[in-house]
Coordinates of C-alpha atoms in Angstrom, one line a residue:
M1 CA 71.7 -115.7 70.5
N2 CA 73.2 -112.5 72.0
K3 CA 76.6 -113.3 70.3
I4 CA 74.6 -113.7 67.2
M5 CA 72.9 -110.4 67.6
L6 CA 76.2 -108.7 68.4
I7 CA 78.0 -110.1 65.3
I8 CA 75.1 -108.9 63.3
S9 CA 75.0 -105.3 65.0
I10 CA 78.8 -104.8 64.0
A11 CA 78.4 -106.0 60.6
L12 CA 75.6 -103.5 60.2
L13 CA 77.6 -100.8 61.7
F14 CA 81.0 -101.6 59.4
Q15 CA 78.5 -101.3 56.5
A16 CA 77.5 -97.9 57.5
I17 CA 80.9 -96.5 58.5
G18 CA 83.2 -98.6 56.1
V19 CA 85.6 -101.1 56.5
S20 CA 87.8 -99.6 59.5
G21 CA 85.0 -98.3 61.7
F22 CA 87.4 -95.8 62.4
S23 CA 86.8 -91.9 61.4
F24 CA 88.6 -88.5 62.0
D25 CA 87.1 -85.7 64.0
D26 CA 89.0 -82.4 63.2
S27 CA 86.9 -80.4 65.8
S28 CA 88.4 -82.6 68.6
E29 CA 91.8 -82.3 70.1
N30 CA 91.6 -86.1 69.6
K31 CA 91.5 -86.3 65.9
F32 CA 90.3 -89.9 66.1
S33 CA 86.7 -91.1 67.0
C34 CA 85.2 -94.5 67.0
P35 CA 82.2 -95.9 67.8
N36 CA 81.4 -97.3 71.4
I37 CA 82.8 -100.6 70.7
E38 CA 85.6 -102.3 72.5
Y39 CA 88.3 -103.5 70.2
D40 CA 91.1 -106.4 70.4
M41 CA 93.0 -105.8 67.3
V42 CA 93.7 -103.2 65.0
I43 CA 95.3 -103.9 61.3
I44 CA 97.3 -100.9 59.7
S45 CA 98.1 -101.2 56.1
T46 CA 98.1 -99.2 52.8
P47 CA 94.8 -98.4 51.1
A48 CA 95.7 -100.6 48.2
Y49 CA 95.3 -103.7 50.6
K50 CA 91.8 -102.8 52.0
D51 CA 89.8 -105.0 50.0
S52 CA 92.1 -108.0 50.2
I53 CA 92.3 -107.5 53.9
Q54 CA 88.5 -107.2 54.5
P55 CA 88.0 -111.3 54.6
L56 CA 90.6 -111.5 57.6
I57 CA 88.6 -108.7 59.3
D58 CA 85.4 -110.6 58.9
H59 CA 86.8 -113.8 59.9
K60 CA 88.4 -112.3 63.2
I61 CA 85.2 -110.6 64.1
S62 CA 83.5 -113.9 63.6
I63 CA 85.7 -115.8 66.2
G64 CA 85.4 -113.0 68.8
I65 CA 88.3 -111.0 67.9
E66 CA 87.0 -107.6 67.5
T67 CA 89.1 -106.0 64.6
F68 CA 89.3 -102.8 62.8
F69 CA 91.3 -101.4 60.0
I70 CA 93.2 -97.9 59.4
T71 CA 95.3 -97.0 56.4
T72 CA 98.6 -95.7 56.7
D73 CA 97.6 -92.5 54.6
E74 CA 95.2 -91.8 57.4
I75 CA 97.9 -91.9 60.2
F76 CA 100.4 -90.0 58.2
L77 CA 98.0 -87.3 57.5
E78 CA 96.6 -86.8 61.0
C79 CA 98.7 -88.1 63.6
E80 CA 101.4 -86.3 65.4
G81 CA 105.1 -87.3 65.0
R82 CA 108.6 -86.3 63.7
D83 CA 108.4 -89.0 61.1
K84 CA 106.2 -92.0 59.7
P85 CA 107.4 -94.6 62.3
E86 CA 106.7 -92.0 65.3
Q87 CA 103.2 -91.3 63.9
I88 CA 102.4 -95.0 63.7
K89 CA 103.9 -95.3 67.1
Y90 CA 101.5 -92.5 68.5
F91 CA 98.3 -94.0 66.9
I92 CA 99.2 -97.1 68.8
K93 CA 99.6 -95.4 71.8
Q94 CA 96.1 -93.8 71.4
V95 CA 94.1 -97.0 70.5
I96 CA 95.8 -98.7 73.6
E97 CA 94.4 -95.9 75.9
E98 CA 91.1 -95.4 74.2
Y99 CA 90.0 -99.0 73.1
A100 CA 92.4 -101.3 75.4
I101 CA 93.7 -102.9 72.0
D102 CA 95.8 -106.2 72.9
Y103 CA 97.2 -106.9 69.3
V104 CA 98.5 -104.9 66.2
L105 CA 99.0 -106.2 62.8
L106 CA 101.2 -104.3 60.1
I107 CA 100.5 -105.4 56.7
G108 CA 102.9 -104.2 54.1
S109 CA 106.5 -103.9 53.2
F110 CA 109.4 -101.5 54.9
D111 CA 108.3 -99.0 51.9
D112 CA 104.9 -98.9 53.2
I113 CA 105.4 -99.2 56.8
P114 CA 108.8 -98.2 57.7
G115 CA 110.2 -99.8 60.8
R116 CA 112.6 -97.8 63.1
Y117 CA 116.4 -97.9 62.5
T118 CA 118.3 -98.4 65.5
H119 CA 122.1 -97.3 66.2
V120 CA 124.2 -99.8 68.3
Y121 CA 128.1 -99.2 68.8
F122 CA 129.6 -102.8 69.1
D123 CA 132.3 -102.3 72.1
E124 CA 131.8 -105.4 74.3
P125 CA 134.3 -108.0 74.9
F126 CA 133.2 -110.5 72.6
D127 CA 135.5 -112.2 69.9
Y128 CA 133.0 -111.7 67.1
P129 CA 134.2 -110.7 63.6
T130 CA 131.6 -107.7 63.1
P131 CA 131.6 -104.1 62.1
D132 CA 131.6 -101.6 65.2
E133 CA 128.6 -99.7 64.1
W134 CA 125.3 -101.6 63.4
V135 CA 122.2 -100.0 62.2
F136 CA 119.3 -102.3 61.7
T137 CA 115.5 -102.0 61.6
S138 CA 113.2 -102.8 64.7
D139 CA 109.5 -103.5 64.8
F140 CA 109.7 -103.9 68.6
Y141 CA 109.7 -100.0 68.5
F142 CA 105.9 -100.3 67.6
A143 CA 105.3 -102.5 70.6
D144 CA 107.4 -100.6 73.2
I145 CA 105.2 -97.6 73.8
Y146 CA 105.7 -96.6 77.2
D147 CA 109.0 -96.3 79.3
S148 CA 109.3 -97.4 82.8
N149 CA 107.4 -94.5 84.2
G150 CA 104.6 -95.0 81.8
N151 CA 105.4 -92.2 79.5
F152 CA 105.5 -92.1 75.7
S153 CA 108.8 -94.0 74.7
S154 CA 110.3 -92.0 71.9
W155 CA 113.4 -94.4 71.8
D156 CA 115.2 -91.1 71.7
S157 CA 115.5 -90.0 75.3
N158 CA 118.3 -87.4 74.5
E159 CA 116.2 -85.6 71.6
N160 CA 119.0 -85.6 69.0
D161 CA 116.8 -87.3 66.5
V162 CA 119.2 -90.5 66.4
F163 CA 117.0 -93.5 67.7
A164 CA 117.8 -96.4 69.8
E165 CA 121.2 -95.4 70.6
Y166 CA 123.7 -97.6 72.5
H167 CA 127.2 -96.2 73.1
W168 CA 126.5 -94.4 69.7
N169 CA 129.1 -91.2 69.8
G170 CA 128.9 -91.7 73.4
N171 CA 125.2 -91.7 73.7
T172 CA 122.6 -94.4 74.9
D173 CA 118.7 -93.8 74.8
E174 CA 116.7 -95.2 77.7
I175 CA 114.6 -98.2 76.6
D176 CA 112.9 -100.1 78.9
L177 CA 112.6 -103.1 76.4
V178 CA 109.3 -104.4 77.7
P179 CA 106.4 -104.8 74.9
D180 CA 103.0 -102.9 75.8
V181 CA 101.2 -104.4 72.8
Y182 CA 101.4 -107.8 71.1
L183 CA 102.6 -106.9 67.5
G184 CA 103.4 -108.7 64.2
R185 CA 104.0 -107.9 60.8
L186 CA 102.9 -109.4 57.2
A187 CA 105.7 -107.9 55.2
C188 CA 103.5 -108.1 51.9
V189 CA 105.1 -106.5 49.0
N190 CA 101.9 -107.0 46.5
E191 CA 98.3 -107.8 46.7
I192 CA 98.9 -111.7 45.9
Q193 CA 101.0 -111.9 49.1
V194 CA 98.2 -110.2 51.1
Q195 CA 95.8 -112.7 49.8
T196 CA 98.0 -115.5 50.4
C197 CA 98.4 -114.7 54.2
V198 CA 94.9 -113.9 54.7
N199 CA 94.0 -117.1 53.1
K200 CA 96.4 -119.1 55.2
I201 CA 95.4 -117.5 58.6
I202 CA 91.7 -118.1 58.1
Q203 CA 92.3 -121.7 56.9
Y204 CA 94.5 -122.4 59.9
E205 CA 92.3 -121.1 62.4
T206 CA 89.1 -122.8 60.7
D207 CA 90.9 -126.0 60.9
K208 CA 91.9 -125.6 64.3
S209 CA 95.5 -126.8 63.2
W210 CA 96.6 -126.7 66.9
S211 CA 94.2 -129.6 67.7
Q212 CA 95.3 -131.8 64.6
N213 CA 97.5 -134.8 65.2
W214 CA 100.4 -133.7 63.2
F215 CA 100.7 -130.4 65.2
T216 CA 102.5 -132.3 68.1
N217 CA 105.3 -133.1 65.8
L218 CA 108.4 -130.9 66.7
V219 CA 111.2 -130.3 64.1
L220 CA 114.6 -129.3 65.3
I221 CA 117.3 -128.4 63.0
A222 CA 120.8 -127.8 64.4
G223 CA 124.4 -128.6 64.8
D224 CA 127.5 -127.4 66.4
G225 CA 127.0 -123.6 66.9
I226 CA 130.4 -122.6 68.2
P227 CA 132.9 -125.3 67.2
F228 CA 136.0 -125.5 69.2
D229 CA 134.4 -124.3 72.5
P230 CA 136.4 -125.3 75.6
E231 CA 133.3 -127.6 76.9
S232 CA 133.3 -129.3 73.3
I233 CA 129.3 -129.6 73.0
D234 CA 127.1 -129.0 70.2
E235 CA 125.5 -125.8 71.3
S236 CA 122.7 -125.8 69.0
E237 CA 121.7 -129.4 69.6
Y238 CA 122.4 -128.9 73.4
L239 CA 119.6 -126.3 73.2
Q240 CA 117.3 -128.2 71.3
E241 CA 117.7 -130.9 73.9
Q242 CA 116.3 -128.4 76.4
I243 CA 113.3 -127.6 74.2
I244 CA 112.4 -131.4 73.9
D245 CA 112.5 -131.6 77.5
I246 CA 110.1 -128.8 77.8
M247 CA 108.0 -129.5 75.1
D248 CA 106.7 -132.7 76.7
G249 CA 104.2 -134.9 74.6
F250 CA 105.5 -133.5 71.4
I251 CA 107.4 -136.1 69.2
P252 CA 110.9 -134.9 68.2
N253 CA 112.1 -135.0 64.6
C254 CA 115.8 -134.0 64.8
V255 CA 117.6 -133.1 61.7
W256 CA 121.0 -132.6 63.5
A257 CA 124.5 -132.6 62.2
S258 CA 125.4 -135.3 64.8
N259 CA 123.0 -137.8 63.4
G260 CA 124.0 -137.2 59.8
R261 CA 120.6 -135.9 58.5
L262 CA 122.1 -132.5 57.5
N263 CA 124.2 -134.3 54.9
N264 CA 121.3 -132.9 52.5
A265 CA 119.2 -129.7 52.5
Y266 CA 116.1 -131.7 51.4
N267 CA 116.1 -133.7 54.4
I268 CA 115.0 -130.4 56.2
N269 CA 112.0 -130.0 53.8
D270 CA 111.2 -133.7 54.1
A271 CA 110.7 -133.2 58.0
I272 CA 108.8 -130.3 57.4
E273 CA 106.5 -131.8 55.0
D274 CA 105.6 -134.4 57.7
G275 CA 103.7 -131.7 59.5
A276 CA 104.7 -130.1 62.7
G277 CA 103.4 -127.5 65.0
F278 CA 106.7 -125.9 65.7
V279 CA 110.0 -125.8 63.5
F280 CA 113.4 -124.6 65.4
F281 CA 116.3 -123.4 63.4
N282 CA 119.3 -123.0 65.6
G283 CA 122.4 -122.1 64.1
H284 CA 123.8 -119.4 61.6
G285 CA 122.0 -117.5 59.0
L286 CA 122.1 -114.5 56.3
H287 CA 119.3 -113.1 54.8
D288 CA 118.6 -116.1 52.4
L289 CA 120.1 -119.2 54.0
W290 CA 120.6 -121.2 57.1
A291 CA 123.6 -123.7 58.0
T292 CA 125.6 -124.9 61.0
Y293 CA 128.9 -126.5 61.7
L294 CA 129.8 -130.3 62.1
H295 CA 131.3 -130.8 65.7
N296 CA 134.4 -129.1 66.4
R297 CA 135.0 -128.7 62.6
N298 CA 135.0 -125.6 60.2
T299 CA 132.8 -127.6 57.8
M300 CA 129.3 -126.2 57.5
V301 CA 126.3 -128.5 56.8
P302 CA 124.1 -129.0 54.7
P303 CA 126.3 -128.7 51.9
G304 CA 125.6 -125.3 50.0
S305 CA 123.2 -124.3 52.8
Y306 CA 119.4 -124.4 53.4
R307 CA 118.2 -121.5 51.2
T308 CA 115.2 -119.7 50.4
S309 CA 114.9 -121.5 47.1
H310 CA 114.3 -124.7 49.3
I311 CA 111.6 -122.9 51.2
N312 CA 109.9 -121.9 47.9
Q313 CA 109.6 -125.6 47.1
L314 CA 107.7 -126.5 50.3
T315 CA 104.1 -127.7 49.6
N316 CA 102.9 -128.5 53.2
I317 CA 99.8 -126.0 52.8
D318 CA 97.6 -128.3 55.3
T319 CA 100.3 -128.5 57.9
L320 CA 101.9 -125.0 58.6
P321 CA 104.3 -124.6 61.4
I322 CA 105.4 -121.8 63.5
V323 CA 109.0 -121.6 62.6
I324 CA 111.3 -120.1 65.2
S325 CA 114.9 -119.1 64.2
D326 CA 117.8 -117.9 66.5
A327 CA 120.1 -117.5 63.3
C328 CA 121.3 -113.9 62.0
Y329 CA 119.7 -112.0 59.5
H330 CA 116.7 -114.2 58.8
L331 CA 113.9 -111.2 59.0
Q332 CA 116.1 -108.7 57.1
Y333 CA 113.1 -107.4 55.5
D334 CA 114.2 -103.9 54.9
M335 CA 116.9 -104.8 52.6
Y336 CA 115.8 -108.0 51.2
P337 CA 111.9 -108.3 50.8
D338 CA 112.3 -112.0 50.1
C339 CA 114.3 -112.8 53.2
F340 CA 114.5 -116.2 54.7
G341 CA 111.8 -115.6 57.3
W342 CA 109.2 -114.0 54.9
S343 CA 109.9 -116.7 52.2
F344 CA 108.2 -119.2 54.7
V345 CA 105.1 -117.0 55.4
S346 CA 104.5 -115.8 51.7
N347 CA 104.9 -119.1 50.4
P348 CA 101.5 -119.7 48.7
N349 CA 101.9 -123.6 48.7
G350 CA 103.1 -123.9 52.1
G351 CA 106.0 -122.9 54.2
A352 CA 104.8 -121.5 57.5
I353 CA 102.0 -119.7 59.3
A354 CA 104.5 -117.3 61.2
F355 CA 108.0 -116.9 61.6
I356 CA 109.9 -115.5 64.9
G357 CA 113.3 -114.5 64.3
G358 CA 115.8 -111.4 64.3
S359 CA 116.6 -108.8 61.8
D360 CA 120.3 -108.5 62.5
T361 CA 123.1 -110.4 64.3
D362 CA 122.4 -113.0 67.0
L363 CA 124.8 -113.0 70.1
A364 CA 125.3 -116.0 72.1
Y365 CA 127.5 -117.8 74.6
G366 CA 129.4 -120.8 73.8
G367 CA 129.1 -124.1 75.6
T368 CA 126.3 -125.0 78.0
R369 CA 126.0 -121.2 78.8
I370 CA 124.1 -120.9 75.1
V371 CA 120.7 -120.9 77.3
E372 CA 121.5 -118.3 79.7
K373 CA 120.9 -115.0 77.4
G374 CA 120.0 -114.0 73.8
I375 CA 117.2 -115.3 71.4
E376 CA 118.2 -119.1 72.8
K377 CA 116.8 -117.9 76.1
L378 CA 113.7 -116.7 74.2
D379 CA 113.4 -120.0 72.6
L380 CA 112.9 -121.6 75.7
K381 CA 110.8 -119.2 77.3
M382 CA 108.2 -119.4 74.5
C383 CA 108.4 -123.2 75.1
M384 CA 107.6 -122.9 78.8
L385 CA 104.9 -120.6 77.9
Y386 CA 103.1 -122.7 75.4
Q387 CA 103.2 -125.5 77.8
D388 CA 101.7 -123.6 80.4
G389 CA 98.5 -122.9 78.0
V390 CA 99.2 -119.4 76.3
S391 CA 96.8 -119.8 73.3
H392 CA 97.7 -116.9 71.0
L393 CA 100.8 -116.2 69.0
G394 CA 101.2 -112.7 69.9
N395 CA 101.2 -113.5 73.6
L396 CA 103.7 -116.1 73.2
W397 CA 106.0 -113.8 71.7
G398 CA 105.2 -110.6 73.9
M399 CA 105.3 -112.6 77.2
S400 CA 108.7 -114.5 76.5
I401 CA 110.1 -111.2 76.3
V402 CA 108.3 -110.0 79.6
D403 CA 109.5 -113.3 80.9
Y404 CA 113.3 -112.6 79.6
Q405 CA 113.5 -109.8 82.2
P406 CA 115.3 -108.4 84.2
V407 CA 117.7 -107.3 81.5
E408 CA 121.2 -106.4 82.3
N409 CA 121.1 -103.6 79.9
D410 CA 124.0 -105.0 77.9
I411 CA 124.4 -105.5 74.2
V412 CA 123.1 -109.2 74.3
D413 CA 120.0 -108.2 76.1
L414 CA 119.4 -105.1 73.8
L415 CA 120.1 -106.9 70.5
T416 CA 118.1 -109.9 71.6
I417 CA 114.7 -108.0 72.2
I418 CA 114.9 -105.0 69.8
Q419 CA 115.8 -107.1 66.7
N420 CA 113.1 -109.7 67.5
H421 CA 110.4 -109.7 65.1
L422 CA 107.2 -111.8 64.7
F423 CA 105.9 -112.1 61.0
G424 CA 102.5 -113.6 61.5
D425 CA 99.0 -112.4 62.8
P426 CA 99.5 -111.8 66.8
S427 CA 96.1 -112.8 67.3
L428 CA 96.4 -116.1 65.6
Q429 CA 95.0 -118.9 67.9
I430 CA 97.7 -121.8 68.4
A431 CA 96.0 -123.5 71.5
D432 CA 92.6 -124.5 72.6
N433 CA 91.3 -123.6 76.4
S434 CA 89.4 -127.0 76.9
Q435 CA 90.2 -129.1 80.0
P436 CA 92.9 -131.5 79.7
P437 CA 92.3 -135.4 80.0
M438 CA 92.7 -137.0 83.5
K439 CA 96.1 -138.6 84.1
P440 CA 95.9 -142.0 82.6
N441 CA 96.2 -145.3 85.0
P442 CA 99.5 -147.1 84.7
P443 CA 99.7 -149.3 81.5
M444 CA 98.4 -152.7 82.4
G445 CA 100.5 -155.4 80.8
P446 CA 103.4 -158.0 81.5
S447 CA 106.0 -156.9 84.0
E448 CA 108.8 -158.9 82.3
G449 CA 109.4 -160.4 79.0
K450 CA 111.7 -161.6 76.4
I451 CA 113.6 -159.4 74.0
K452 CA 112.6 -159.6 70.2
A453 CA 109.0 -160.5 71.1
E454 CA 106.1 -158.2 71.0
H455 CA 104.4 -157.2 74.3
N456 CA 101.0 -155.7 74.7
F457 CA 100.2 -152.9 77.0
T458 CA 96.3 -151.6 77.8
V459 CA 95.5 -148.0 78.9
I460 CA 92.3 -146.0 79.7
T461 CA 91.6 -142.5 81.0
T462 CA 88.7 -140.3 80.5
D463 CA 88.1 -136.7 79.5
P464 CA 86.1 -134.2 81.8
E465 CA 84.4 -132.8 78.8
N466 CA 83.9 -136.4 77.1
D467 CA 86.2 -135.2 74.1
E468 CA 87.8 -138.0 72.0
L469 CA 91.4 -138.8 73.0
Y470 CA 94.8 -140.0 71.7
Y471 CA 97.4 -141.8 73.4
L472 CA 101.1 -141.5 73.5
F473 CA 103.4 -144.3 75.0
D474 CA 106.9 -143.7 76.3
W475 CA 108.5 -147.0 76.2
G476 CA 111.4 -146.2 78.4
D477 CA 113.9 -147.0 75.7
D478 CA 114.4 -143.7 74.4
S479 CA 111.5 -144.4 72.2
L480 CA 107.9 -142.9 71.7
S481 CA 104.9 -144.3 69.8
E482 CA 103.0 -141.8 67.7
W483 CA 99.8 -140.4 69.0
I484 CA 97.5 -143.0 68.3
G485 CA 93.7 -142.5 68.1
P486 CA 91.0 -141.0 68.6
F487 CA 89.0 -143.2 71.0
N488 CA 86.0 -142.4 72.9
S489 CA 86.7 -141.0 76.5
G490 CA 86.7 -144.1 78.9
T491 CA 87.6 -146.6 75.9
E492 CA 90.7 -148.8 76.6
Y493 CA 93.3 -148.9 74.0
T494 CA 96.1 -151.8 73.8
G495 CA 99.6 -150.8 72.2
S496 CA 102.3 -153.2 71.5
H497 CA 106.2 -152.6 71.7
T498 CA 109.2 -154.9 71.2
W499 CA 112.5 -154.5 73.1
D500 CA 115.7 -155.2 71.4
T501 CA 118.0 -155.2 74.5
Q502 CA 117.8 -156.6 78.0
G503 CA 117.2 -154.3 81.0
T504 CA 114.5 -152.6 83.0
F505 CA 112.0 -150.0 81.3
M506 CA 109.8 -147.6 83.0
V507 CA 106.7 -147.7 80.7
K508 CA 104.2 -144.8 80.8
V509 CA 101.4 -143.1 78.5
K510 CA 99.8 -139.9 78.2
A511 CA 96.5 -138.8 76.5
K512 CA 95.4 -135.6 74.6
D513 CA 91.9 -134.6 73.7
I514 CA 90.8 -133.6 70.0
Y515 CA 91.6 -130.2 71.0
G516 CA 95.5 -130.7 71.5
M517 CA 94.9 -130.4 75.4
Q518 CA 97.3 -133.2 77.2
S519 CA 97.0 -135.0 80.4
P520 CA 100.2 -135.5 83.0
W521 CA 102.1 -138.7 82.1
S522 CA 100.8 -141.8 84.0
D523 CA 102.6 -143.4 86.7
P524 CA 105.0 -145.9 85.0
L525 CA 104.9 -149.7 84.7
S526 CA 108.2 -151.3 85.4
V527 CA 108.8 -153.9 82.5
S528 CA 112.0 -156.2 82.6
M529 CA 113.6 -158.0 79.8
P530 CA 115.9 -160.2 81.6
K531 CA 118.8 -162.3 80.4
Y532 CA 117.3 -165.9 80.2
K533 CA 119.4 -169.0 80.4
S534 CA 118.2 -171.4 77.6
F535 CA 118.9 -174.9 77.5
L536 CA 121.2 -174.1 74.6
D537 CA 123.3 -171.8 76.8
I538 CA 125.3 -174.6 78.4
E539 CA 128.9 -173.4 78.1
S540 CA 129.4 -173.7 81.8
N541 CA 127.8 -177.1 82.2
N542 CA 129.8 -180.3 82.7
F543 CA 128.1 -181.7 79.7
I544 CA 129.7 -179.4 77.4
V545 CA 133.0 -180.1 78.5
W546 CA 132.5 -183.7 78.2
S547 CA 130.8 -183.2 74.8
H548 CA 133.9 -181.5 73.3
H549 CA 135.7 -184.9 73.6
Y550 CA 133.1 -187.3 72.7
F551 CA 130.9 -185.3 70.2
P552 CA 132.7 -182.4 68.6
F553 CA 130.2 -182.5 65.9
L554 CA 127.2 -182.1 68.1
V555 CA 128.9 -179.1 69.8
F556 CA 129.3 -177.5 66.1
L557 CA 125.6 -177.9 65.6
F558 CA 124.7 -176.3 69.0
D559 CA 127.0 -173.2 68.3
I560 CA 125.0 -172.9 64.8
I561 CA 121.7 -173.1 66.6
K562 CA 122.8 -170.2 69.1
T563 CA 123.7 -168.1 66.6

């Protein structure tokens, strides 16, 4: 009842003071004033999108994310700062200090809400075909509010009005590369895109997409990131093998160069259409495409690349993934409003609920060192955080950057962080906080059997909150079942499997509740598929020697039966 009364009170308050709940007080040194309410998120956008954003504000408040709206016009009129990006940054600083804001959502294109251009001179010992001077946009500027001493971080420590310098004309600005707020952008260029994104966010959270059975699918798209490296490994696939290991309980769907599935770009769409909580692109990119190499060859796949035209054909509106990319230029939204990442998020018929990637070049090491630094390291950090229970998208993005620390202040760390963008709602819920099921008992079934015969195994566990459960089998032969269920807590389930090869297999099972929370794996049951010596296998028997001489036709028949 108290919760209902609070929501009603807030709704009445918003009717009284307008959509944003935020006003200006020219008589005060602090020109902003706000009712005595604690907020979780501020949405910054242009006045033109105000009405289309209101349903998102209402939705967020209804699920406990106290949200208010402010227009860029108000900020540009009232806030200090030498230019528009700095005015926005000062505003964010103020609402952090006064209202303990956790999330900032920018809604608008680069023209509506300009990012901060950085200035990087590339003089590092990398064999990399690139111009020496890099200028690219960074939304991370709006998240890095304070320097390491707690002072406002202008990204212009030498005060020469050239921002985020790295060896630029001999200058390097001091940037601590630690986010102070969780920030995302919806790079909408018109009101239709605003409405599309608002509807997708509301539907995603209303459906509790993270609890749906399809969410624990994992699409991984990769090949040989750096051909001819001394270790001769497929870097991108090697990275994704680490992702699979971390994302335990997710069922991998690998669209790799090595398994031939990148022979056609539409295989990527087919995998995404099947539904997945996360999609990883690891390879090479431009603003409108992704591709990778075949092993130790200069041939790129898929033929013709995977392009924004393919993204626009996706119709997975009920199974929207979070897409994470370590390819270059995928969020170059300042120059290309329909860039690769934004095409996913703005697709009205499907695509993605969010996209995390870079606005410029991804620098990476070759061989197994690919996981040591760069966006690739961030990929692994995000996976670890999700498995540790991080439940909101902005936290996943921001905490991965914190966990990336300490940085070495070299060009790889700098580029990795300042070009990293979240296109999506930072307050988006992506996991639940329910208690996981209890660890299942070991599967009950035969400890040995015959190949090419079906064997049954029974499993059971309970949920501390009596939630319904799904089960996932690991058959010990590099294959998983699908998530099967739901079943009532404490109800037995019997699954079956057929082995095609001889050997000993460790069969285990885990459970997840209807909110997506997973149990540990059970202890395994050892199952042997021994090589039985049948009566037909008599090559070593004296009978076969004898019969060769006296009944050659009988031996011929035995051979036919055996095959």
